[in-house]
mmCIF file of C-alpha atoms and ligand atoms in Angstrom:
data_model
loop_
_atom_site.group_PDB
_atom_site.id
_atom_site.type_symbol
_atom_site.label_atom_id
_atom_site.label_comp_id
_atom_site.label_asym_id
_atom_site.label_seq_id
_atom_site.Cartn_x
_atom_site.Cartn_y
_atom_site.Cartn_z
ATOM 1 C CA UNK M 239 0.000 0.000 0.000
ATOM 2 C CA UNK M 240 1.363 3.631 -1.014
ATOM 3 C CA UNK M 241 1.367 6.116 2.317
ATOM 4 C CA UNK M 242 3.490 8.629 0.662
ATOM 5 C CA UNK M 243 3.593 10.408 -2.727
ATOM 6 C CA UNK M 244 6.035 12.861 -3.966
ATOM 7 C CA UNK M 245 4.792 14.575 -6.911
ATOM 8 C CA UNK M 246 6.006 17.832 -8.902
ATOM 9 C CA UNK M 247 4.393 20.638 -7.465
ATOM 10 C CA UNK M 248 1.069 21.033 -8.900
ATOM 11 C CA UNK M 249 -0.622 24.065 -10.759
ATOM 12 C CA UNK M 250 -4.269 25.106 -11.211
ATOM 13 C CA UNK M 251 -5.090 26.334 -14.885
ATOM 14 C CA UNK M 252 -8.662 27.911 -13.510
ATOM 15 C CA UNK M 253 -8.793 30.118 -10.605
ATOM 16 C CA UNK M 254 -10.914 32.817 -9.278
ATOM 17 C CA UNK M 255 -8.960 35.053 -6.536
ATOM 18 C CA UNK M 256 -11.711 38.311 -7.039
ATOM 19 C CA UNK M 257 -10.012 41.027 -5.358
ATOM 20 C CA UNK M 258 -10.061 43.288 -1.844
ATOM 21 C CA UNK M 259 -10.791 41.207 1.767
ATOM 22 C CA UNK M 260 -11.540 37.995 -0.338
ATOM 23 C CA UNK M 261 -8.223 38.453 -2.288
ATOM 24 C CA UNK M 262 -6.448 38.878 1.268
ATOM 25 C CA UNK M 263 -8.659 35.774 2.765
ATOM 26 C CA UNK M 264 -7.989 33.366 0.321
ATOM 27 C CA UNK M 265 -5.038 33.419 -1.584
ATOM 28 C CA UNK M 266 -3.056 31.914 1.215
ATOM 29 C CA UNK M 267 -5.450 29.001 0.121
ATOM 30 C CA UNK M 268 -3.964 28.057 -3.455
ATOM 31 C CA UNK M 269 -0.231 29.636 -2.483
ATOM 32 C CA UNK M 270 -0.120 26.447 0.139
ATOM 33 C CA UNK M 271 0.390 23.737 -2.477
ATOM 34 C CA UNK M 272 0.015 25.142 -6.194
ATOM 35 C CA UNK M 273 3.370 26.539 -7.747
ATOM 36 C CA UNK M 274 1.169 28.793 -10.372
ATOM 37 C CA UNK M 275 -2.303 29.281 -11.454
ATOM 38 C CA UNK M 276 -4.358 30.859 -14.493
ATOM 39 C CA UNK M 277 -6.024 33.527 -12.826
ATOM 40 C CA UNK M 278 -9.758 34.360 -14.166
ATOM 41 C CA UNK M 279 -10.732 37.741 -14.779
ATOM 42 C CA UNK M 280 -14.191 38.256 -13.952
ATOM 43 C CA UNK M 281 -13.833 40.883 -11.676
ATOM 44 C CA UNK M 282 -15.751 44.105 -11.601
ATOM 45 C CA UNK M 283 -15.173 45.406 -13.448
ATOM 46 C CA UNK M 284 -13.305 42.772 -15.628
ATOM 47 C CA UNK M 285 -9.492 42.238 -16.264
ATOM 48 C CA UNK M 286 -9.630 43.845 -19.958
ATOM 49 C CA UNK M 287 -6.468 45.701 -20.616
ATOM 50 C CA UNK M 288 -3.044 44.944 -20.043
ATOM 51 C CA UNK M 289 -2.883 48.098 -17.849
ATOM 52 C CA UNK M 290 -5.532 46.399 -15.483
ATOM 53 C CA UNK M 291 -3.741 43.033 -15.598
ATOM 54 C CA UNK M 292 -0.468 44.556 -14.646
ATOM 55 C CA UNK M 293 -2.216 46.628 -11.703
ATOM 56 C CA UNK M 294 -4.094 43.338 -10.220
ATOM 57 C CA UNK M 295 -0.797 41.159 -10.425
ATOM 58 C CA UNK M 296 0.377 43.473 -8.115
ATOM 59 C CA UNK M 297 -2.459 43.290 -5.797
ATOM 60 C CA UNK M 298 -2.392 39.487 -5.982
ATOM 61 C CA UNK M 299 1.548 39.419 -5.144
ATOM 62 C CA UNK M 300 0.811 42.236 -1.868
ATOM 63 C CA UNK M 301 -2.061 39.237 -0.851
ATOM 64 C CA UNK M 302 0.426 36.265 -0.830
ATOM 65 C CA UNK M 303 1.660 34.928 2.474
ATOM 66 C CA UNK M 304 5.563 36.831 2.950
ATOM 67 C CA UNK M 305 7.902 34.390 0.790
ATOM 68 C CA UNK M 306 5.587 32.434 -1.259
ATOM 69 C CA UNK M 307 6.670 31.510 -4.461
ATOM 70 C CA UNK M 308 3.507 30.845 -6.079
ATOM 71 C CA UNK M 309 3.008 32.795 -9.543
ATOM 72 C CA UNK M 310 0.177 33.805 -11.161
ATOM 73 C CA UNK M 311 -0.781 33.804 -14.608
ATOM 74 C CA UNK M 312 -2.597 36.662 -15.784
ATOM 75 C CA UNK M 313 -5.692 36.363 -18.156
ATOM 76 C CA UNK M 314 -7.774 39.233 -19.799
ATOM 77 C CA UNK M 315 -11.355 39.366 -20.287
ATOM 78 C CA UNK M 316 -12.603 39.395 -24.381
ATOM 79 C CA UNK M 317 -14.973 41.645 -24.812
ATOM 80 C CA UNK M 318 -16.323 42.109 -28.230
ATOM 81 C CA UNK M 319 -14.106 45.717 -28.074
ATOM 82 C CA UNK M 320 -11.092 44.095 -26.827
ATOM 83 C CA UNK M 321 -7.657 45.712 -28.533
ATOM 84 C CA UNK M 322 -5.361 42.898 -30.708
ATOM 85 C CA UNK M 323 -2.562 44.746 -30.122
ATOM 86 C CA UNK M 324 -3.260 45.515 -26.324
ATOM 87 C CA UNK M 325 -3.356 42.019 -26.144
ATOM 88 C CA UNK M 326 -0.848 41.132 -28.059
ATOM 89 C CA UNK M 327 1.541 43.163 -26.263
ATOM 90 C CA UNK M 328 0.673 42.021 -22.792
ATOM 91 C CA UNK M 329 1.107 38.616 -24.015
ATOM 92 C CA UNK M 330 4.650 39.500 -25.764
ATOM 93 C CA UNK M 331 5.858 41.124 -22.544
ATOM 94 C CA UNK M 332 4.976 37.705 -20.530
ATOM 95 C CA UNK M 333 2.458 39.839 -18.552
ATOM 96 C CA UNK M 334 -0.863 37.715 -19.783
ATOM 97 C CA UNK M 335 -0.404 34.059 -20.720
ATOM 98 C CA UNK M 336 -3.986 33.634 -22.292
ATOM 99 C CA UNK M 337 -7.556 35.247 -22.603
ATOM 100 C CA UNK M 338 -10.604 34.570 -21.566
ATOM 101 C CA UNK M 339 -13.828 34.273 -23.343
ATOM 102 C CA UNK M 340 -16.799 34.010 -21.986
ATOM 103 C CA UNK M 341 -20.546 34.083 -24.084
ATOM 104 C CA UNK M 342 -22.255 37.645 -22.167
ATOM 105 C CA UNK M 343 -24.278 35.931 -19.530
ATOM 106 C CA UNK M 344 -23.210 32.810 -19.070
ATOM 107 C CA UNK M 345 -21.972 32.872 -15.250
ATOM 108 C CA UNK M 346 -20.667 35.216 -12.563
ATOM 109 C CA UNK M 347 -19.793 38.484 -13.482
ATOM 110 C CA UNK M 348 -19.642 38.229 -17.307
ATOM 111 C CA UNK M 349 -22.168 40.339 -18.220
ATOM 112 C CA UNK M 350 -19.371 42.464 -20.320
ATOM 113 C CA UNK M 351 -18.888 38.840 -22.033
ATOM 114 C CA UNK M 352 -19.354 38.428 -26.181
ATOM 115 C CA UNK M 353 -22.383 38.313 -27.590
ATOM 116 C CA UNK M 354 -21.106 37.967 -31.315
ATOM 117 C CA UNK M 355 -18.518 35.571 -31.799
ATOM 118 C CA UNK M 356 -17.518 36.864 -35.029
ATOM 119 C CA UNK M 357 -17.184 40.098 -33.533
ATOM 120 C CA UNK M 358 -14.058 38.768 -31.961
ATOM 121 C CA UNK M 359 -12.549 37.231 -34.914
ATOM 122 C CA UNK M 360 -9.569 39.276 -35.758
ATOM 123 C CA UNK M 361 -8.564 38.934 -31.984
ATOM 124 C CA UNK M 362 -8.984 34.932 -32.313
ATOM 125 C CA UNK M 363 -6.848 35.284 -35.843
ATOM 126 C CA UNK M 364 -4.319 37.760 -33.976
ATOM 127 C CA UNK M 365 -3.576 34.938 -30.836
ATOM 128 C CA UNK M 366 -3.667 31.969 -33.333
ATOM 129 C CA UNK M 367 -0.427 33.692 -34.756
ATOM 130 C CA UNK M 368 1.809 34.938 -31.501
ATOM 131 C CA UNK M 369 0.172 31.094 -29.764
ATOM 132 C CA UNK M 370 -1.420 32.722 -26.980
ATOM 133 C CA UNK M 371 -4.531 30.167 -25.846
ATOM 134 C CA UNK M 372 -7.996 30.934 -25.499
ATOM 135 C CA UNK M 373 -9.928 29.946 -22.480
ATOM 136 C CA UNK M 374 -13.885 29.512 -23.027
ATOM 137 C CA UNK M 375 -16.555 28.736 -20.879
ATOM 138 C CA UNK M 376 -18.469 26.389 -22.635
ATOM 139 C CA UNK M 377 -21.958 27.072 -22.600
ATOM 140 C CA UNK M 378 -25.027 28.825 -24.564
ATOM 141 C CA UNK M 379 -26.567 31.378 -22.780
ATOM 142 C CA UNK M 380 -30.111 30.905 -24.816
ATOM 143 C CA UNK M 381 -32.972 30.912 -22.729
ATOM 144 C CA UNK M 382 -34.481 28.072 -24.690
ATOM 145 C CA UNK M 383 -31.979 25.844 -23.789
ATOM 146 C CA UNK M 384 -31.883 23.744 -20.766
ATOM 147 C CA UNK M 385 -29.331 24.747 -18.554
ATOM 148 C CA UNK M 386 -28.239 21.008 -18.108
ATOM 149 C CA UNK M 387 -27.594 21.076 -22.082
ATOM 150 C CA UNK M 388 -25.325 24.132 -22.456
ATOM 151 C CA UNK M 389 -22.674 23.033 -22.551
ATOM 152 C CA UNK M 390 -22.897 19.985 -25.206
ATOM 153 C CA UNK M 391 -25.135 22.210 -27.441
ATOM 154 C CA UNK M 392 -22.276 25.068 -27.104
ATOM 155 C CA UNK M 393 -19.809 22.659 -28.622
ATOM 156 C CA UNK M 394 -21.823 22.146 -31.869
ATOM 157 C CA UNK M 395 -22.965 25.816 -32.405
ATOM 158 C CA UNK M 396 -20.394 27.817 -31.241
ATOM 159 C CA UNK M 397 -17.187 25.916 -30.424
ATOM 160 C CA UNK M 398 -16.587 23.853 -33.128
ATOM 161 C CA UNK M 399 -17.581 26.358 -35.720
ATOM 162 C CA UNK M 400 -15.110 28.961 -34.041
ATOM 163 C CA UNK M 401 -12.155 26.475 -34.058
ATOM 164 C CA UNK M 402 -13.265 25.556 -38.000
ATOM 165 C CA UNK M 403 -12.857 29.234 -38.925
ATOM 166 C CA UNK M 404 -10.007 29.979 -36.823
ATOM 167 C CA UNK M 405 -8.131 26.746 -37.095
ATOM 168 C CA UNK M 406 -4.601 27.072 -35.314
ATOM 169 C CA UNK M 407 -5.940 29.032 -32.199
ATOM 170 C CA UNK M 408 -4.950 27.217 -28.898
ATOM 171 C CA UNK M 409 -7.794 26.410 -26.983
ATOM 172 C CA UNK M 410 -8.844 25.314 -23.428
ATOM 173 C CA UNK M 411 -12.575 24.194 -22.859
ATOM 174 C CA UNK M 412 -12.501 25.389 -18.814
ATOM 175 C CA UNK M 413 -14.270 23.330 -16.373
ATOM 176 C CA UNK M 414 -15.758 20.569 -18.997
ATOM 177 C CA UNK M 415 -18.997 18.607 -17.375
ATOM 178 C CA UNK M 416 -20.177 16.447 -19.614
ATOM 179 C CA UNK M 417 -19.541 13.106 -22.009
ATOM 180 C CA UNK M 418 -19.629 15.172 -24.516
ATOM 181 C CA UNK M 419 -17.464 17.562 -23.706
ATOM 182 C CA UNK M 420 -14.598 14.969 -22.168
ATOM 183 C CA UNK M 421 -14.954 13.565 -25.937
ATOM 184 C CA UNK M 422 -14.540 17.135 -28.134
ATOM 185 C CA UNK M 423 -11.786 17.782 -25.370
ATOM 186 C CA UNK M 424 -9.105 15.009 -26.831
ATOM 187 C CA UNK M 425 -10.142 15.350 -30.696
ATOM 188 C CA UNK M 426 -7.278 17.670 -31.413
ATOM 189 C CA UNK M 427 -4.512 16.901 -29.221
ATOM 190 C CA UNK M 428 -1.712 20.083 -28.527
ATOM 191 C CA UNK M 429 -4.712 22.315 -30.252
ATOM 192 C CA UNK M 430 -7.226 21.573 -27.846
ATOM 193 C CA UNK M 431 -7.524 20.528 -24.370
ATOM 194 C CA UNK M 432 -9.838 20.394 -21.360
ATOM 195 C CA UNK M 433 -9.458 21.556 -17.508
ATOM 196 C CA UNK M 434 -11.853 19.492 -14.956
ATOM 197 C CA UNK M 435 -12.432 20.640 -11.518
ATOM 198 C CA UNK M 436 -12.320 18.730 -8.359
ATOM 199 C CA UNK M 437 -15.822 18.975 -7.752
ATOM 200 C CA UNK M 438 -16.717 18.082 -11.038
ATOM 201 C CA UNK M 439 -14.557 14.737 -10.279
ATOM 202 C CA UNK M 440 -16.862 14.197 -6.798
ATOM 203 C CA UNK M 441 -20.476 15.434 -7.102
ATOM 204 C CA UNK M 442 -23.631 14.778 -9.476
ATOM 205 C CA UNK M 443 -26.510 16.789 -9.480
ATOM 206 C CA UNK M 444 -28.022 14.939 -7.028
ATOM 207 C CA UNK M 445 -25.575 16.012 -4.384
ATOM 208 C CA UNK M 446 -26.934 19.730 -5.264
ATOM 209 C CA UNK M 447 -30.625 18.702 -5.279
ATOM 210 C CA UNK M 448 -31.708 15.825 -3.753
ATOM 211 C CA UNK M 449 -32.527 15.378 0.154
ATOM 212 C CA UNK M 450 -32.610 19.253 0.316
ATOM 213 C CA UNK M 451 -31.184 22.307 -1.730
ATOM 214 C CA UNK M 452 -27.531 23.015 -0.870
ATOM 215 C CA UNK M 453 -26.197 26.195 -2.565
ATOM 216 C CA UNK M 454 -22.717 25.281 -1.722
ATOM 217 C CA UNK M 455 -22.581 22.436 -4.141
ATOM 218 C CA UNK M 456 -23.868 25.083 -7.043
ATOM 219 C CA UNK M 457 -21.445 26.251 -9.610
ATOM 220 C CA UNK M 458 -21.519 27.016 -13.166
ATOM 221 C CA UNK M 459 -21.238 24.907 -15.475
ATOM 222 C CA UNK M 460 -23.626 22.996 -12.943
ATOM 223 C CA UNK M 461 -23.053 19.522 -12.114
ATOM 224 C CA UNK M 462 -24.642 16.994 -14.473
ATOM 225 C CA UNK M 463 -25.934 13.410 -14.005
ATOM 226 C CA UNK M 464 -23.774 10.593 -12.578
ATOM 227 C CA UNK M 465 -22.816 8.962 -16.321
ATOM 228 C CA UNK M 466 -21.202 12.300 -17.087
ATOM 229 C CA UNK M 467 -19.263 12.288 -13.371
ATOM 230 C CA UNK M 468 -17.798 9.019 -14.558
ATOM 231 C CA UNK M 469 -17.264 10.098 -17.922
ATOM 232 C CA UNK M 470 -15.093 13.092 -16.120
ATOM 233 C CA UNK M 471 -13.524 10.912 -14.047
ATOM 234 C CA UNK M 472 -12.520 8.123 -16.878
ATOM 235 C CA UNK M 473 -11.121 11.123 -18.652
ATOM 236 C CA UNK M 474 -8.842 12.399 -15.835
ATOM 237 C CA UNK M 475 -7.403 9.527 -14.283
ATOM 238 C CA UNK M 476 -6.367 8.208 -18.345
ATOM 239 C CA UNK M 477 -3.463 9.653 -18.437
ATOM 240 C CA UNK M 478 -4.177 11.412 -21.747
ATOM 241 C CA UNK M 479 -2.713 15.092 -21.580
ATOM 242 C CA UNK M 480 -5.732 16.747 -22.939
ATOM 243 C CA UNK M 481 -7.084 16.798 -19.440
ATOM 244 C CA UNK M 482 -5.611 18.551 -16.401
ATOM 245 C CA UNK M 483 -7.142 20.285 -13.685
ATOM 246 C CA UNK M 484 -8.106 23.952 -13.333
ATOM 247 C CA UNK M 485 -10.124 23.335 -9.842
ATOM 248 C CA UNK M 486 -12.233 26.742 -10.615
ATOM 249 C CA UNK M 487 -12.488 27.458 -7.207
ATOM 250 C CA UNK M 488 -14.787 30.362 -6.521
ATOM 251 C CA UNK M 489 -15.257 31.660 -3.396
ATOM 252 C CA UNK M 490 -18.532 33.836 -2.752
ATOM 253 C CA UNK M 491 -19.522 34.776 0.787
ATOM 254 C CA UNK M 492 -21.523 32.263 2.467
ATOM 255 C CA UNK M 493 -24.616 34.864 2.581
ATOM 256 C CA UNK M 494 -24.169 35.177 -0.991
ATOM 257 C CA UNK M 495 -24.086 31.734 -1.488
ATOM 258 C CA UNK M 496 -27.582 30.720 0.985
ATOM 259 C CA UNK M 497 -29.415 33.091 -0.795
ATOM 260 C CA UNK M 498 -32.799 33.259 -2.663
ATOM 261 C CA UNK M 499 -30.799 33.676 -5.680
ATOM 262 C CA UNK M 500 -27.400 32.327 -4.714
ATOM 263 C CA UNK M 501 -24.225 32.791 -6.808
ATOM 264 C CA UNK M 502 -22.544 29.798 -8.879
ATOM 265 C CA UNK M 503 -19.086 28.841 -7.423
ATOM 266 C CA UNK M 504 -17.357 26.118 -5.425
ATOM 267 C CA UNK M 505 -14.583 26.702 -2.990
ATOM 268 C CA UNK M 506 -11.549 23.654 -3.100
ATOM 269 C CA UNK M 507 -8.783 25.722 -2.851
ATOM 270 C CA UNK M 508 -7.827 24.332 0.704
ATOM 271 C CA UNK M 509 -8.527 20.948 0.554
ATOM 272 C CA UNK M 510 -8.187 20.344 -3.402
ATOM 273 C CA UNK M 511 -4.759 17.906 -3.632
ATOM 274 C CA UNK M 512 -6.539 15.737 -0.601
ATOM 275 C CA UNK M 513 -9.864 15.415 -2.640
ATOM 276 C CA UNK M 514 -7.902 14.472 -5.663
ATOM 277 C CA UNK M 515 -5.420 12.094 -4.126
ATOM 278 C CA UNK M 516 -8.455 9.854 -2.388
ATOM 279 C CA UNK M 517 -10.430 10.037 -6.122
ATOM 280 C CA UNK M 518 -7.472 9.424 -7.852
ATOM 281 C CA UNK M 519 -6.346 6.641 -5.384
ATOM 282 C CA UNK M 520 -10.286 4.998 -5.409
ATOM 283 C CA UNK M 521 -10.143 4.903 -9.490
ATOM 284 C CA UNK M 522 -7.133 3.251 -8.822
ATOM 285 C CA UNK M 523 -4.987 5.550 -10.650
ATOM 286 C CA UNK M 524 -2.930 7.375 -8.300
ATOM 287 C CA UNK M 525 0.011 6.842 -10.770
ATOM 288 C CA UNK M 526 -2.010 9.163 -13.141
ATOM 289 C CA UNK M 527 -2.267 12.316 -10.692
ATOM 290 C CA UNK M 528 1.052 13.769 -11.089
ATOM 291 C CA UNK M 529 0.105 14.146 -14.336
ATOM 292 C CA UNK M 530 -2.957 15.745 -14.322
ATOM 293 C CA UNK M 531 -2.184 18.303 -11.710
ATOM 294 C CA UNK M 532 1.167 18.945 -12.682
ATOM 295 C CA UNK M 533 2.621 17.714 -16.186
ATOM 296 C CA UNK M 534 -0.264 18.219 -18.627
ATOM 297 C CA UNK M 535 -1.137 21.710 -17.932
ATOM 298 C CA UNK M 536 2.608 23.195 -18.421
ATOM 299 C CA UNK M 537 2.776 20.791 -21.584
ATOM 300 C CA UNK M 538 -0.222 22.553 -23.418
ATOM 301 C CA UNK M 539 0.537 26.090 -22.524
ATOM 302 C CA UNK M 540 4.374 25.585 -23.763
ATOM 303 C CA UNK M 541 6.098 25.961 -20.081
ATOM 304 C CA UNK M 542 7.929 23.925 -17.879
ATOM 305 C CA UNK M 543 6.645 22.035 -15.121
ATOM 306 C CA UNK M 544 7.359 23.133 -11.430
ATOM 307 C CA UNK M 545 11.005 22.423 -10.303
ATOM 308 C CA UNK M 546 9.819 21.428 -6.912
ATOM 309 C CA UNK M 547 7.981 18.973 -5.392
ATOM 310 C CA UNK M 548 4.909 18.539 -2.944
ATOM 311 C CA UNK M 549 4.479 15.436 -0.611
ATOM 312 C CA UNK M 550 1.031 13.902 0.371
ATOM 313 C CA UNK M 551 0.912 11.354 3.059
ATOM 314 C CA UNK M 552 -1.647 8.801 3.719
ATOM 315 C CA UNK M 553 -3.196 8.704 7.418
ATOM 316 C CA UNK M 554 -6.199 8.616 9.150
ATOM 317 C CA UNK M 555 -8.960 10.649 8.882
ATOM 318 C CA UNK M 556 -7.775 14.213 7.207
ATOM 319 C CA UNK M 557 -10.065 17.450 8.961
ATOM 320 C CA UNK M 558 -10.387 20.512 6.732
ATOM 321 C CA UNK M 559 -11.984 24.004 8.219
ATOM 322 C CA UNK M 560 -15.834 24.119 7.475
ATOM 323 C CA UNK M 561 -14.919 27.464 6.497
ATOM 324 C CA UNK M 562 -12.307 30.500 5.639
ATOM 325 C CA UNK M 563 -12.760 33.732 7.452
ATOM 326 C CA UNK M 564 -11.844 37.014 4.956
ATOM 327 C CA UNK M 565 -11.812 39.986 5.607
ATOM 328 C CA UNK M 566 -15.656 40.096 3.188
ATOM 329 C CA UNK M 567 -17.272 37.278 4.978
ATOM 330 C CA UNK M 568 -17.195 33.635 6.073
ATOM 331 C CA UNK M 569 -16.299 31.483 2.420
ATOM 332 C CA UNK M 570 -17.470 27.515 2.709
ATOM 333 C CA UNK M 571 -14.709 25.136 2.143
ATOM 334 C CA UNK M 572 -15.959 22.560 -0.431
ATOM 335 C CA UNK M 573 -17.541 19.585 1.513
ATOM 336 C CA UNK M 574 -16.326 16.182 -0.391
ATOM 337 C CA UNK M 575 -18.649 14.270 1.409
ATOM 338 C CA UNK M 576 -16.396 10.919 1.974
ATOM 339 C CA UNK M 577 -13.475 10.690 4.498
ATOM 340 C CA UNK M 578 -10.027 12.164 2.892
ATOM 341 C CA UNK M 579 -6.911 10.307 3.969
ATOM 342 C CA UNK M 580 -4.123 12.093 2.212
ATOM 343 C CA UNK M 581 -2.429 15.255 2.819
ATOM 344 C CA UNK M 582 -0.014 17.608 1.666
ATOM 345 C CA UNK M 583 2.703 17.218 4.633
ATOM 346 C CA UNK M 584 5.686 18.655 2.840
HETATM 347 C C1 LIG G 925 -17.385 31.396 -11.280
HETATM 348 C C2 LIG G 925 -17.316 32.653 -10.406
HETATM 349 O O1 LIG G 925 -17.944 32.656 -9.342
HETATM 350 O O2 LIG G 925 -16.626 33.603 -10.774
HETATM 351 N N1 LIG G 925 -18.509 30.624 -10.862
HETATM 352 C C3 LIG G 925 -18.700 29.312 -11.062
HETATM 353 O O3 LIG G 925 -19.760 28.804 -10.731
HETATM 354 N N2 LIG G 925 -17.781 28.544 -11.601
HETATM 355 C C4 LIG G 925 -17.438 31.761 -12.722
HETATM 356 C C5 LIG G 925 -17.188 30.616 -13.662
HETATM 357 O O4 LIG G 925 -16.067 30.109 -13.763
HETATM 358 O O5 LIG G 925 -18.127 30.201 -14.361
HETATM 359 ZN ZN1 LIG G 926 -14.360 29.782 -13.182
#
């Protein structure tokens, strides 16, 4: 039986940090164990221009715990306005690693989000040629569609076109949820490749619904039925590097979250290597975890892994807080719902 692994320090290609008392609260979270992370940049207002990506790197760096090494990896928001050579620049200077798109409406704060996709073609054409990626969140935002089809309907009439007419752009399908989407993920390997989340590897949509409502478990894209769980979890314990995580943690206050109309995110930032070590280790494929939290993500977006390592120990019973205090309010720590044996001890 394996009590100890050693793995190279893992990343997190999809993280929300927001900004102010949460910013202070929780990066210490993701510093702990991640080397770097792709940081989202739905803030409000959004992370546009290089001028505000430069100006929140510095506020994320003046939140991290006094010698922390972790680095984050600046994204900016597409909007259908958004400058090519603003962007271009930002990416040139190794300030911003990739953008973000996300369809106007489709989750927290992206109301400023595109509406037209062809509206942001010669941006698309402009990052195909300097190889900066595109990160989309994969779902329609049309009202006729049901929510727990967005995101394999997305695929077919907006993703898939996109990548026909813009053929060498880079891109990452954040936070996948479905069959479907684990299968688009892996068609074009080094073009095209997925993040999962830790939740996403753990919960259904019964765990949100069933026995009682429980807004902590909501995120967007929401959690579909169990085949789709499996699906995910097939696809990131296979070893194939078109998967790797991006744990989208999202912290919203907890009054925000038990609300009459609660936001959509999922807070695994603390506890996020011990969730994925005991799902990993039950799939029996804890020989494929280095991998998908460490190796795969580097590989796509052209950079080398971490140099160091992290060390998770097997033991009993592993306790996680209930809950972060910030400085904006009490954040819920993602509640796995089975006993976690493994933690990070070095
Ligand atoms: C994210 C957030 O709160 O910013 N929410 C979520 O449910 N995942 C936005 C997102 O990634 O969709
Ligand atoms: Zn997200």
């Amino acid at each position: 039986m394996t009590h100890s692994l050693t793995l190279t320090r893992p990343d997190d290609w999809h993280l929300h940090l927001r900004d102010g008392a949460m910013l202070t609260g929780i990066a210490p979270e993701t510093a702990r164990d991640f080397g770097r992370a792709i940081i989202m940049p739905n803030l409000v207002p959004p992370v546009v221009t290089a001028a505000q990506a430069l100006a929140y790197k510095a506020r994320i760096m003046a939140a991290l715990p006094e010698g922390s090494k972790f680095q984050p990896l600046m994204t900016l928001y597409l909007t259908e306005k958004t400058d090519p050579d603003d962007l271009a620049a930002a990416h040139a200077s190794g300030l911003v690693t990739a953008a973000k798109l996300y369809p106007a409406g489709a989750t927290t704060n992206s109301a400023s989000g595109v509406q037209n996709f062809v509206k942001v073609q010669p941006v698309l054409e402009r990052m195909a040629a300097i190889g900066m990626p595109m990160c989309v969140h994969g779902e329609v935002t049309d009202a006729d569609v049901d929510i727990f089809d967005r995101e394999a309907v997305f695929i077919d009439r907006v993703l898939d076109p996109l990548r026909r007419r813009v053929p060498d752009l880079k891109v990452v399908m954040e936070h996948i949820t479905t069959a479907e989407g684990a299968a688009y993920a892996k068609s074009d390997p080094g073009k095209l490749a997925a993040t999962i989340t830790t939740h996403h590897l753990m919960i259904n949509r019964n765990h949100i619904l069933s026995g009682g409502l429980r807004p902590h478990y909501y995120c967007l894209p929401v959690a579909k039925r169990e085949t789709h769980r499996l699906a995910l979890l097939k696809a990131a314990t296979s070893g194939n590097p078109s998967y790797f995580l991006g744990t989208d943690s999202a912290p919203h206050t907890d009054d925000a979250k038990e609300s009459a109309c609660g936001c959509a995110g999922i807070f695994s930032a603390t506890n996020t290597m011990s969730c994925l070590a005991e799902v990993f280790e039950r799939a029996g494929a804890l020989d494929k975890l280095e991998g998908f939290t460490s190796l795969f993500g580097p590989k796509f977006y052209g950079l080398a892994p971490n140099a160091d390592h992290i060390t998770l120990t097997k033991g009993a019973e592993v306790e996680f807080p209930s809950y972060i205090s910030t400085g904006a309010g009490p954040v819920t720590v993602f509640n796995p719902g089975i006993d976690l044996h493994w933690k990070v001890t070095d």
